[in-house]
PDB file of C-alpha atoms and ligand atoms in Angstrom:
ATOM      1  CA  UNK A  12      15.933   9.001  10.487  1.00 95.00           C
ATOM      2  CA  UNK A  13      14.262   5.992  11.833  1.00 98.00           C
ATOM      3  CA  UNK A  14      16.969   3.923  13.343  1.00 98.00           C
ATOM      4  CA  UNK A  15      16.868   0.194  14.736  1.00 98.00           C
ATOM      5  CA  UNK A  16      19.301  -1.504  16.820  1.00 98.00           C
ATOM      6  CA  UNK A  17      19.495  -5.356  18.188  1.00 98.00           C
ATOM      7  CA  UNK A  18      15.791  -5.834  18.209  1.00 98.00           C
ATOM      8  CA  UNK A  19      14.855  -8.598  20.194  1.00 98.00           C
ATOM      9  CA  UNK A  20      10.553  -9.683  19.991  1.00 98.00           C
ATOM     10  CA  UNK A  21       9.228 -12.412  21.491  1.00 97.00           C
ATOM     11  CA  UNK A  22       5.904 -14.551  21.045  1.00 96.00           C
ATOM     12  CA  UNK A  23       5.576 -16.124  24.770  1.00 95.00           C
ATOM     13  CA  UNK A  24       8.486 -18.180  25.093  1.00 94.00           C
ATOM     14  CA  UNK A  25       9.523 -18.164  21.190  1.00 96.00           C
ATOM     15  CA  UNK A  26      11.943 -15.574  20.318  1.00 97.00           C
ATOM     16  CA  UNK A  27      10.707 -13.518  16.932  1.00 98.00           C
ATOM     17  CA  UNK A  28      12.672 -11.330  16.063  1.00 98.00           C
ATOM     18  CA  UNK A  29      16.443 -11.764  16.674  1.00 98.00           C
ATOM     19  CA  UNK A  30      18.722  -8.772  17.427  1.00 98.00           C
ATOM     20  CA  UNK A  31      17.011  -7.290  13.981  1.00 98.00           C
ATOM     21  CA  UNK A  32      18.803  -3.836  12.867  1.00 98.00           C
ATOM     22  CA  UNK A  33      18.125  -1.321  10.514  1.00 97.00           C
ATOM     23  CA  UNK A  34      17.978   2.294   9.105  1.00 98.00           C
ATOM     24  CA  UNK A  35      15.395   4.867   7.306  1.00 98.00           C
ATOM     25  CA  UNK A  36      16.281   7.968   6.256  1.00 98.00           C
ATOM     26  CA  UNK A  37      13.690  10.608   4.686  1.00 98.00           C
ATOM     27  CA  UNK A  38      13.006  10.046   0.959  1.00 97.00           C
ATOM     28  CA  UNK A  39      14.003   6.770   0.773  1.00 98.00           C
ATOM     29  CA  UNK A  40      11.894   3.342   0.146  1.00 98.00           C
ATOM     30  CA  UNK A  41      13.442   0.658   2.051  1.00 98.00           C
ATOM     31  CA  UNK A  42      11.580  -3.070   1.338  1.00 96.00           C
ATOM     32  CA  UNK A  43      11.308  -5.621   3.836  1.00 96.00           C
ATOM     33  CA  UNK A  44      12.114  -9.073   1.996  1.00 94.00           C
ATOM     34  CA  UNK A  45      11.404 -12.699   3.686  1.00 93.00           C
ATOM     35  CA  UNK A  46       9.380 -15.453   3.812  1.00 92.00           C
ATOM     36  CA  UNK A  47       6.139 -16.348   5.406  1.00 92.00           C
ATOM     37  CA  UNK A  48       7.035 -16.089   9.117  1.00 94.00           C
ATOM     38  CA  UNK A  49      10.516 -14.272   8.704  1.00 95.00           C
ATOM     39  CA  UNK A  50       8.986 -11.873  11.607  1.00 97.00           C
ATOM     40  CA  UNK A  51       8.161  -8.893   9.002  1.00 97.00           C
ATOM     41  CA  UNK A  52       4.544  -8.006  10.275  1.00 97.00           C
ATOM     42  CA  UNK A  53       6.112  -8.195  14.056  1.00 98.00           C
ATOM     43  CA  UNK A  54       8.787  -5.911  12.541  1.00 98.00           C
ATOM     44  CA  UNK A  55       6.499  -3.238  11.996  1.00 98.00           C
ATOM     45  CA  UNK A  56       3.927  -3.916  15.102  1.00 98.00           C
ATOM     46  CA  UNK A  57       7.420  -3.582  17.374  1.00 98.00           C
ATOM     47  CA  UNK A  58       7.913  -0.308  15.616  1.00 98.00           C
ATOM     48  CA  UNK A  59       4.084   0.349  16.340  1.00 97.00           C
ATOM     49  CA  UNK A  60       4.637   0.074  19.872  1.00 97.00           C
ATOM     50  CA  UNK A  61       2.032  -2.522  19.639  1.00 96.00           C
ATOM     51  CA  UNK A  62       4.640  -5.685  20.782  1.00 97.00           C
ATOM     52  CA  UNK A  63       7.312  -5.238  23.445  1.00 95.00           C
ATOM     53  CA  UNK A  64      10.535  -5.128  22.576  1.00 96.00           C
ATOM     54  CA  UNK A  65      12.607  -7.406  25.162  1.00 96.00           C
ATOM     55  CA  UNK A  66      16.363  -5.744  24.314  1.00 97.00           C
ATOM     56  CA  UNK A  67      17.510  -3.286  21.597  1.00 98.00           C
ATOM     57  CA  UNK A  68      15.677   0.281  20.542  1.00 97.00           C
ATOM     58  CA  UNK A  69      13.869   2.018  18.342  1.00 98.00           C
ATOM     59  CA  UNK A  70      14.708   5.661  17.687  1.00 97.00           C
ATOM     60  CA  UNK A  71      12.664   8.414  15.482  1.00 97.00           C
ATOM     61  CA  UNK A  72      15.215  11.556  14.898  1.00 96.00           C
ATOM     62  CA  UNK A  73      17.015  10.830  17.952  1.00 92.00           C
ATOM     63  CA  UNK A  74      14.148  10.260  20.081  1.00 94.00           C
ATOM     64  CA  UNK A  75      13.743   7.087  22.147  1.00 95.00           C
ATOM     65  CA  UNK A  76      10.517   5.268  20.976  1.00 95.00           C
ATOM     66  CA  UNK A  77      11.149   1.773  22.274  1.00 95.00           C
ATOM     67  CA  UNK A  78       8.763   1.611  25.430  1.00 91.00           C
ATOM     68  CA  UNK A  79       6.625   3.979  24.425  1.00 95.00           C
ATOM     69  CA  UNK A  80       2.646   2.931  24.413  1.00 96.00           C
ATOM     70  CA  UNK A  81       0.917   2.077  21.100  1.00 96.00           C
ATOM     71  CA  UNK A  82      -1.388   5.148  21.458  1.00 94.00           C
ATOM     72  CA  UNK A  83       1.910   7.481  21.441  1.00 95.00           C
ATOM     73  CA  UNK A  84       3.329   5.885  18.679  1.00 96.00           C
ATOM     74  CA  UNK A  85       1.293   7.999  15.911  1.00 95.00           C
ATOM     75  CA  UNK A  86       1.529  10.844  17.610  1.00 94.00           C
ATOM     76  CA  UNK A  87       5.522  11.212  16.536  1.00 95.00           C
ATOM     77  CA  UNK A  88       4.665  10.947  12.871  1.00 96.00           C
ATOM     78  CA  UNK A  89       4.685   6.940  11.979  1.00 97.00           C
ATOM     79  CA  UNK A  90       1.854   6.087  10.147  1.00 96.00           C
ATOM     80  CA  UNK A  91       0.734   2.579   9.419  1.00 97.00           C
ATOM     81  CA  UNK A  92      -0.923   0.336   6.698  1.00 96.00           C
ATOM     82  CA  UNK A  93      -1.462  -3.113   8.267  1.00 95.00           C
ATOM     83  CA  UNK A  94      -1.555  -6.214   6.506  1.00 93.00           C
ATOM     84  CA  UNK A  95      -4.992  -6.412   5.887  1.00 86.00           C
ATOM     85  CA  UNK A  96      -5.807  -2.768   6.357  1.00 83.00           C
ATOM     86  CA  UNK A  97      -7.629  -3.167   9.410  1.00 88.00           C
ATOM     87  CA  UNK A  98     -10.319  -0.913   8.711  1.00 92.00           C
ATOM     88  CA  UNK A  99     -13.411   0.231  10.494  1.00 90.00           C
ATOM     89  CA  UNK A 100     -15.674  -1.521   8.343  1.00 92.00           C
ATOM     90  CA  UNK A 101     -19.054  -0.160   9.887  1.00 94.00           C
ATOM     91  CA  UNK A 102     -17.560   3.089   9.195  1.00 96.00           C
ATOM     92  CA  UNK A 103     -17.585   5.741   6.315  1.00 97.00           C
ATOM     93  CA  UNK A 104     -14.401   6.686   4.475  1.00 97.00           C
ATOM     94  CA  UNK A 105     -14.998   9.792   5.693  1.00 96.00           C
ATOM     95  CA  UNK A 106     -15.536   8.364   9.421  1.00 96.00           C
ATOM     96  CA  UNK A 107     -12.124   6.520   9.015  1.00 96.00           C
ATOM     97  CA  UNK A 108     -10.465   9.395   7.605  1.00 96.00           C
ATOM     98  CA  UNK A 109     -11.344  11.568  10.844  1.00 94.00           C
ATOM     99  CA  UNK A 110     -10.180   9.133  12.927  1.00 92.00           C
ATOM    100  CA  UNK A 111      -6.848   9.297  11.357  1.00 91.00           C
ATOM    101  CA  UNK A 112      -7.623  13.018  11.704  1.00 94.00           C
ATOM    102  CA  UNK A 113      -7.920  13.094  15.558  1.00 91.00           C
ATOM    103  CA  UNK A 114      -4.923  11.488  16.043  1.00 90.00           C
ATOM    104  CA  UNK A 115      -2.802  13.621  15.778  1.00 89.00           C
ATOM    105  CA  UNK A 116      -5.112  16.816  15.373  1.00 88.00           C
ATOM    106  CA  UNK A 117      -4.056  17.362  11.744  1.00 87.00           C
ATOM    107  CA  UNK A 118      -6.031  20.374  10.168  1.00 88.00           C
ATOM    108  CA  UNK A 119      -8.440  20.141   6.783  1.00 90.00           C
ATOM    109  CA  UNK A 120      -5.559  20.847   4.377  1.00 93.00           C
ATOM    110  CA  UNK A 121      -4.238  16.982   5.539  1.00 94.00           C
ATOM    111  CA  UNK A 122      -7.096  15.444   4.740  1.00 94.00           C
ATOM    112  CA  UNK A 123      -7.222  17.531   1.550  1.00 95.00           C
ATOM    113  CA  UNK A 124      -3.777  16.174   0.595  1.00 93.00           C
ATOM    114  CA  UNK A 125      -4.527  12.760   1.378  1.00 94.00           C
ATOM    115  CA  UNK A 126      -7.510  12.908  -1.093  1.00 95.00           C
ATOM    116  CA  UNK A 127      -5.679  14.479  -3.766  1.00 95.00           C
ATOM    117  CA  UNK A 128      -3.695  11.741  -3.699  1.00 95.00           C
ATOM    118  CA  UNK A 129      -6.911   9.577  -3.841  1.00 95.00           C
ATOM    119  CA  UNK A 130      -9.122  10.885  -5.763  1.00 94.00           C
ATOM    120  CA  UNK A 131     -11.247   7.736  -5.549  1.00 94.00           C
ATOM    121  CA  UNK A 132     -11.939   8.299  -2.221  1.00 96.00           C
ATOM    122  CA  UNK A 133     -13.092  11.946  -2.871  1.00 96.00           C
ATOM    123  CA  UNK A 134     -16.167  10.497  -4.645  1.00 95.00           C
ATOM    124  CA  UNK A 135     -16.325   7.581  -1.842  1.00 96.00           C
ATOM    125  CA  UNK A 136     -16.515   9.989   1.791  1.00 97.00           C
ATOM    126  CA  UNK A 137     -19.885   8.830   2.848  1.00 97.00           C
ATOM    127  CA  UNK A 138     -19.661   4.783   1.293  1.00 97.00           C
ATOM    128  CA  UNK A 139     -19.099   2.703   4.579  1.00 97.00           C
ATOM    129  CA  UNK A 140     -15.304   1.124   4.094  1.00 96.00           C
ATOM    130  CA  UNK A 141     -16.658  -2.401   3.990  1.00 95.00           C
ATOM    131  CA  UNK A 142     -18.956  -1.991   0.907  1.00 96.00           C
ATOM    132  CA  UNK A 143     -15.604  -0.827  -0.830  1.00 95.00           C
ATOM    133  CA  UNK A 144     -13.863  -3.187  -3.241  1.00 93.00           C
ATOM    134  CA  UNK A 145     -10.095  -4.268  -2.061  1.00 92.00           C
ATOM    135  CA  UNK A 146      -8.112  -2.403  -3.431  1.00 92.00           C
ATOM    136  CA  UNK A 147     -10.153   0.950  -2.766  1.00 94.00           C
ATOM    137  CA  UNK A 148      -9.914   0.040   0.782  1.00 95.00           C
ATOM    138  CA  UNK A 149      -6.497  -0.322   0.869  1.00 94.00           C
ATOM    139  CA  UNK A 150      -6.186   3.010  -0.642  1.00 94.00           C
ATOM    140  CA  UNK A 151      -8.504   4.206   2.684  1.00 96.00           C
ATOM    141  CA  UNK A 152      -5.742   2.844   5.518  1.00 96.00           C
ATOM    142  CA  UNK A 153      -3.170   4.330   3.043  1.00 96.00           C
ATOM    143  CA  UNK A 154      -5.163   7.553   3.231  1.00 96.00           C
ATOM    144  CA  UNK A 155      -6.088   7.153   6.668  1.00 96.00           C
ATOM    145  CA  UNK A 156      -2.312   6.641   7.533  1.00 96.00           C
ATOM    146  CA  UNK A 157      -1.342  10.174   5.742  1.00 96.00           C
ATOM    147  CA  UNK A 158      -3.969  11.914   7.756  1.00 95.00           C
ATOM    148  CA  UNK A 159      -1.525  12.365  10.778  1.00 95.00           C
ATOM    149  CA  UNK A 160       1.143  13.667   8.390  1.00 94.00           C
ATOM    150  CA  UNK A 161       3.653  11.341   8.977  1.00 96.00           C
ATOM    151  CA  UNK A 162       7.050  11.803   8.394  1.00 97.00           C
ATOM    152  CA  UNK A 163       7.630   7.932   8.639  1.00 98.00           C
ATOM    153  CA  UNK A 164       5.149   5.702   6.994  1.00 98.00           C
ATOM    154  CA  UNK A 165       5.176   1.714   7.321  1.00 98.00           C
ATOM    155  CA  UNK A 166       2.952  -0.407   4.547  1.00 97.00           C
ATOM    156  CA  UNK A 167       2.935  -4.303   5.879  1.00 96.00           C
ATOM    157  CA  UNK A 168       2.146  -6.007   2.054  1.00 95.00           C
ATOM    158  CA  UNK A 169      -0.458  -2.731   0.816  1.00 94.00           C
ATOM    159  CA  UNK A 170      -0.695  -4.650  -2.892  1.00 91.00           C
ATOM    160  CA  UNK A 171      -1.656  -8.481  -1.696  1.00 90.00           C
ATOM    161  CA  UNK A 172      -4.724  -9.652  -3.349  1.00 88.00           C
ATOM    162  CA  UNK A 173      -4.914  -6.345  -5.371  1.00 89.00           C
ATOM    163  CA  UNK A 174      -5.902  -6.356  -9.193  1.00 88.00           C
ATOM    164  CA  UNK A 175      -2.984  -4.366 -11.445  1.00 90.00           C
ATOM    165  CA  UNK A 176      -4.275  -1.442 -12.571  1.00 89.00           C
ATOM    166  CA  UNK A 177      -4.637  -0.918  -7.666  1.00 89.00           C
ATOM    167  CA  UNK A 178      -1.517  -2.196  -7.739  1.00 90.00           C
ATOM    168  CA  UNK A 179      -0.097   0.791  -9.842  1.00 90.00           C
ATOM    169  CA  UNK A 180      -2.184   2.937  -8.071  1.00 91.00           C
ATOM    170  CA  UNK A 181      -0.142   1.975  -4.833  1.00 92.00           C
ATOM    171  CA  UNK A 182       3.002   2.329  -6.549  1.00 93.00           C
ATOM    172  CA  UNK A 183       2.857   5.400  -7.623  1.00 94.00           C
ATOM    173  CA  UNK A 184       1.201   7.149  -4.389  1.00 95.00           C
ATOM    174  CA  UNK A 185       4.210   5.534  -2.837  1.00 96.00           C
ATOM    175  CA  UNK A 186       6.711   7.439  -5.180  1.00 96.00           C
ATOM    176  CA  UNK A 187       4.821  10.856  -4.914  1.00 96.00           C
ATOM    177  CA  UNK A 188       5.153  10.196  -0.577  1.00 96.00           C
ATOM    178  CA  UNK A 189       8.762   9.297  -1.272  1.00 97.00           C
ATOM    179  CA  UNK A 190       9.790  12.354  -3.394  1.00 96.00           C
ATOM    180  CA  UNK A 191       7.791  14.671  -0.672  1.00 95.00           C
ATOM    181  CA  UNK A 192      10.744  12.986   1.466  1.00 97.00           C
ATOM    182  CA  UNK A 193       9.000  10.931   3.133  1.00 97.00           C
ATOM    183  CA  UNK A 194      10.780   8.115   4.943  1.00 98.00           C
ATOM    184  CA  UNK A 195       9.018   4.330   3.721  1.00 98.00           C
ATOM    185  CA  UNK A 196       9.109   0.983   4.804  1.00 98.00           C
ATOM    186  CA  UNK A 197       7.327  -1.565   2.778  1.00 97.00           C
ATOM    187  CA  UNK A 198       6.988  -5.070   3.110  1.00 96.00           C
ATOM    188  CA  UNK A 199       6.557  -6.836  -0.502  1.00 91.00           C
ATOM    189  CA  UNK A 200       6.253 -10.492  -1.661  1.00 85.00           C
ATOM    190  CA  UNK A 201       6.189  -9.692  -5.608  1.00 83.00           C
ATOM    191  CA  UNK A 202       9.527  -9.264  -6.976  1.00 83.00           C
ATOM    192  CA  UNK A 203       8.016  -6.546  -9.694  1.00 83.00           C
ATOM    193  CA  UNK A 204       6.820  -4.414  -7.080  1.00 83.00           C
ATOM    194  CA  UNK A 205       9.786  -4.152  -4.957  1.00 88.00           C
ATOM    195  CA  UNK A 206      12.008  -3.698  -8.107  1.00 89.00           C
ATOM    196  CA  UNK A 207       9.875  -0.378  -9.395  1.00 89.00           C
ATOM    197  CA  UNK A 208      10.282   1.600  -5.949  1.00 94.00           C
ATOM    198  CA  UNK A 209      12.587   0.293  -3.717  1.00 96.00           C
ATOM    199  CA  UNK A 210      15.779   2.339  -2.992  1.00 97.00           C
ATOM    200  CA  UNK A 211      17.228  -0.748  -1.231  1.00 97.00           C
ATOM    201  CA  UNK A 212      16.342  -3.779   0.281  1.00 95.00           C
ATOM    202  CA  UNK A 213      16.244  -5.621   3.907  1.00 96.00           C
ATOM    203  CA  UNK A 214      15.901  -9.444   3.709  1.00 94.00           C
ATOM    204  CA  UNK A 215      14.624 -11.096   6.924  1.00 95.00           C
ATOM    205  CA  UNK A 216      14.878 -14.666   7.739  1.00 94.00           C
ATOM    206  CA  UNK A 217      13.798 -16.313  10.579  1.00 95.00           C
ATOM    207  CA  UNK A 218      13.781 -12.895  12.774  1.00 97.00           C
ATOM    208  CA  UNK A 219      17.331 -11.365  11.692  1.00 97.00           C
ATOM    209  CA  UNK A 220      17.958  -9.322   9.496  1.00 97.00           C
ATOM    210  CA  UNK A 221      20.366 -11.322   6.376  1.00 94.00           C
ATOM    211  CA  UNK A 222      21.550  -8.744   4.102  1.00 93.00           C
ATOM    212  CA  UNK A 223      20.456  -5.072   3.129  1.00 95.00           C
ATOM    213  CA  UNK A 224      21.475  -4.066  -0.131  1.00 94.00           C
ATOM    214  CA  UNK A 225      20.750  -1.293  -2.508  1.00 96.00           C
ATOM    215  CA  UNK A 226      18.048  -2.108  -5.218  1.00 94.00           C
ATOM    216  CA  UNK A 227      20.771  -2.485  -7.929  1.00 94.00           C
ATOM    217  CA  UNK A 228      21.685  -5.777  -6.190  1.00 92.00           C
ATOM    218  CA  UNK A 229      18.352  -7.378  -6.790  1.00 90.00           C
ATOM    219  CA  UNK A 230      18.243  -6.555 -10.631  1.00 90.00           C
ATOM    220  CA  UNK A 231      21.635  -7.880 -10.847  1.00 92.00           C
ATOM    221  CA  UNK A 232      20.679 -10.813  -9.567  1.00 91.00           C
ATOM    222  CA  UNK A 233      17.359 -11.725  -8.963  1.00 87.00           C
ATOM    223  CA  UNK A 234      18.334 -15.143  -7.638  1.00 89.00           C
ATOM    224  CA  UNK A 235      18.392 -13.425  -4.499  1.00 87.00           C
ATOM    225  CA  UNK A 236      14.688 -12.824  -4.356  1.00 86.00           C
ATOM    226  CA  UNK A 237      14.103 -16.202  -4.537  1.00 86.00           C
ATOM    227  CA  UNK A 238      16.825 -17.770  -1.934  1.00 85.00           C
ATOM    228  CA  UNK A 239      15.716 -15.062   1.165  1.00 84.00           C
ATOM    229  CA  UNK A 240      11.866 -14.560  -0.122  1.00 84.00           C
ATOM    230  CA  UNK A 241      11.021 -18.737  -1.584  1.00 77.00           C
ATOM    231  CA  UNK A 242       9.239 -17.508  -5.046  1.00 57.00           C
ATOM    232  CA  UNK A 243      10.327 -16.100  -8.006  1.00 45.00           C
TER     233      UNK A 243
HETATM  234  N1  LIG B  10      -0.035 -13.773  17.591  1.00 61.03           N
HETATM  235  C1  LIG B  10       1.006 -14.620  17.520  1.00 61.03           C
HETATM  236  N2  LIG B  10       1.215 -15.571  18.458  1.00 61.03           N
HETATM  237  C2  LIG B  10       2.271 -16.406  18.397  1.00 61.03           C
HETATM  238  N3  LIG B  10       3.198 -16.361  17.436  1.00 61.03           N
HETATM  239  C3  LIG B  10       3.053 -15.456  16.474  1.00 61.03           C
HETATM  240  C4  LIG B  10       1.957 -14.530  16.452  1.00 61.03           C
HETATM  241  N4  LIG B  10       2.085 -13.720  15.379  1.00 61.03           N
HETATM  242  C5  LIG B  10       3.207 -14.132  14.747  1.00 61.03           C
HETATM  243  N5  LIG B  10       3.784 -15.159  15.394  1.00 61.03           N
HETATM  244  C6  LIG B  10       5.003 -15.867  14.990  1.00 61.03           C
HETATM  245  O1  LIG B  10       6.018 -14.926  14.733  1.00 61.03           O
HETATM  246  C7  LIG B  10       6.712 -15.267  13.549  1.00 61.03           C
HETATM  247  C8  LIG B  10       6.776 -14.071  12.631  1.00 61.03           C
HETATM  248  O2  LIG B  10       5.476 -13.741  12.191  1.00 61.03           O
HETATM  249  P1  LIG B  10       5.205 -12.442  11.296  1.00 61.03           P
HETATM  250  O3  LIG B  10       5.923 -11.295  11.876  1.00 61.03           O
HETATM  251  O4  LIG B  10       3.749 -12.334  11.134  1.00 61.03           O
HETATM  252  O5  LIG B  10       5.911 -12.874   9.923  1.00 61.03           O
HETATM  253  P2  LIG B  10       5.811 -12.254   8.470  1.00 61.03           P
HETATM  254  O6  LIG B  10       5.066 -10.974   8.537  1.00 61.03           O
HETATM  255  O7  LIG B  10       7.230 -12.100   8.021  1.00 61.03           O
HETATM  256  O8  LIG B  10       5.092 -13.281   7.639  1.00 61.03           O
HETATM  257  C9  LIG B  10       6.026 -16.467  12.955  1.00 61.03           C
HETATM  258  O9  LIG B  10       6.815 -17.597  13.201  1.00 61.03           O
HETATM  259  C10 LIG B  10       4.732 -16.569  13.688  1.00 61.03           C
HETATM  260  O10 LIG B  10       4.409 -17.910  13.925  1.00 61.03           O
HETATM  261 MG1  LIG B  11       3.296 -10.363   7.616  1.00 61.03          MG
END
């Protein structure tokens, strides 16, 4: 179980996140819900190890993880999509694979799995990532992300820009990960796509977190969406 307490981020002198709290436990898809600036992204890069957390922790299975370096981070089984994929873009799929790969020293049969999953990218391994269209590059940092085997896997907005039929695509890799038990965080904007897989939901505003609720809630009443997240 991934398990946040009193997260406190800061930006220089501007406080970002704001005593945020919350919990992940294996096979479940929690969404992150807020608007523009609501502090998800810094959410995930706190989790990341990649900004410093000023008070509060982060804990993986009982583990501390809070202060430990970026590099490290991976290494205990949290894989990451970033908002806008952040890929090597000189690189092959296959070159951004390994990478994920080396990581944490995952064997063949990872990378096997991952490509199962994405078959697309099977008949893609030596295209360099940045001649790939959008949404078959978001399914390489998905892919890249399940190549350390991660028991924990974060997805900052993995369907923005993407055209429907990539959109699905996403969707349903992320309910295969989720009945392998996989533990999922995923930051949405589109009301649709959080309804389909999300098991509950976390909505964010201005750094706190506002109200986490199971997934019924939403369909009940939608309104909701549209008070924490501004669109309908
Ligand atoms: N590199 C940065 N430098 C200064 N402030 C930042 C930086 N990145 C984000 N912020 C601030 O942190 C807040 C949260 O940003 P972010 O986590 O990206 O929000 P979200 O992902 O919910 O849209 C915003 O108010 C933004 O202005
Ligand atoms: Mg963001």
């Amino acid at each position: 179980m991934l398990e946040i307490r009193d997260l406190d981020v800061h930006h220089g002198n501007s406080r970002t996140l704001k005593g945020l709290s919350l919990t992940l436990s294996p096979g479940e898809v929690l969404c992150l819900l807020g608007r523009n600036g609501a502090g998800k992204t810094t959410a995930l890069k706190a989790i990341m190890g990649q900004m410093k957390a000023s008070a509060g922790s982060i804990m993986l299975d009982g583990r501390e993880l809070t202060d430990l370096p970026a590099h490290e981070v991976p290494k205990c089984g949290i894989g990451y999509v970033p908002q806008g994929r952040r890929l090597f873009a000189e690189l092959t799929v296959r070159e951004n694979l390994e990478i994920g790969l080396m990581t944490r020293g995952s064997g063949k049969e990872i990378l096997e799995q991952s490509l199962t999953l994405f078959p697309r990218l099977r008949e893609r391994l030596n295209q360099v990532a940045a001649t790939l269209s959008g949404g078959e590059q978001q399914m390489l940092a998905t892919a890249r992300a399940l190549c350390i085997d991660p028991s924990v896997i974060l997805l900052d907005e993995p369907t923005e820009g993407l055209m429907p039929s990539m959109i699905a695509t996403i969707r349903d890799v992320v309910t295969t990960l989720r009945e392998r038990g996989k533990a999922i965080l995923l930051v949405e904007q589109r009301m649709e796509a959080v309804l389909s897989v999300a098991d509950r939901v976390c909505f964010i505003e201005n750094g706190s977190v506002m109200a986490t609720l199971p997934v019924q809630a939403l369909k009940d009443d939608p309104s909701l969406f549209a008070r924490y997240v501004g669109v309908g």
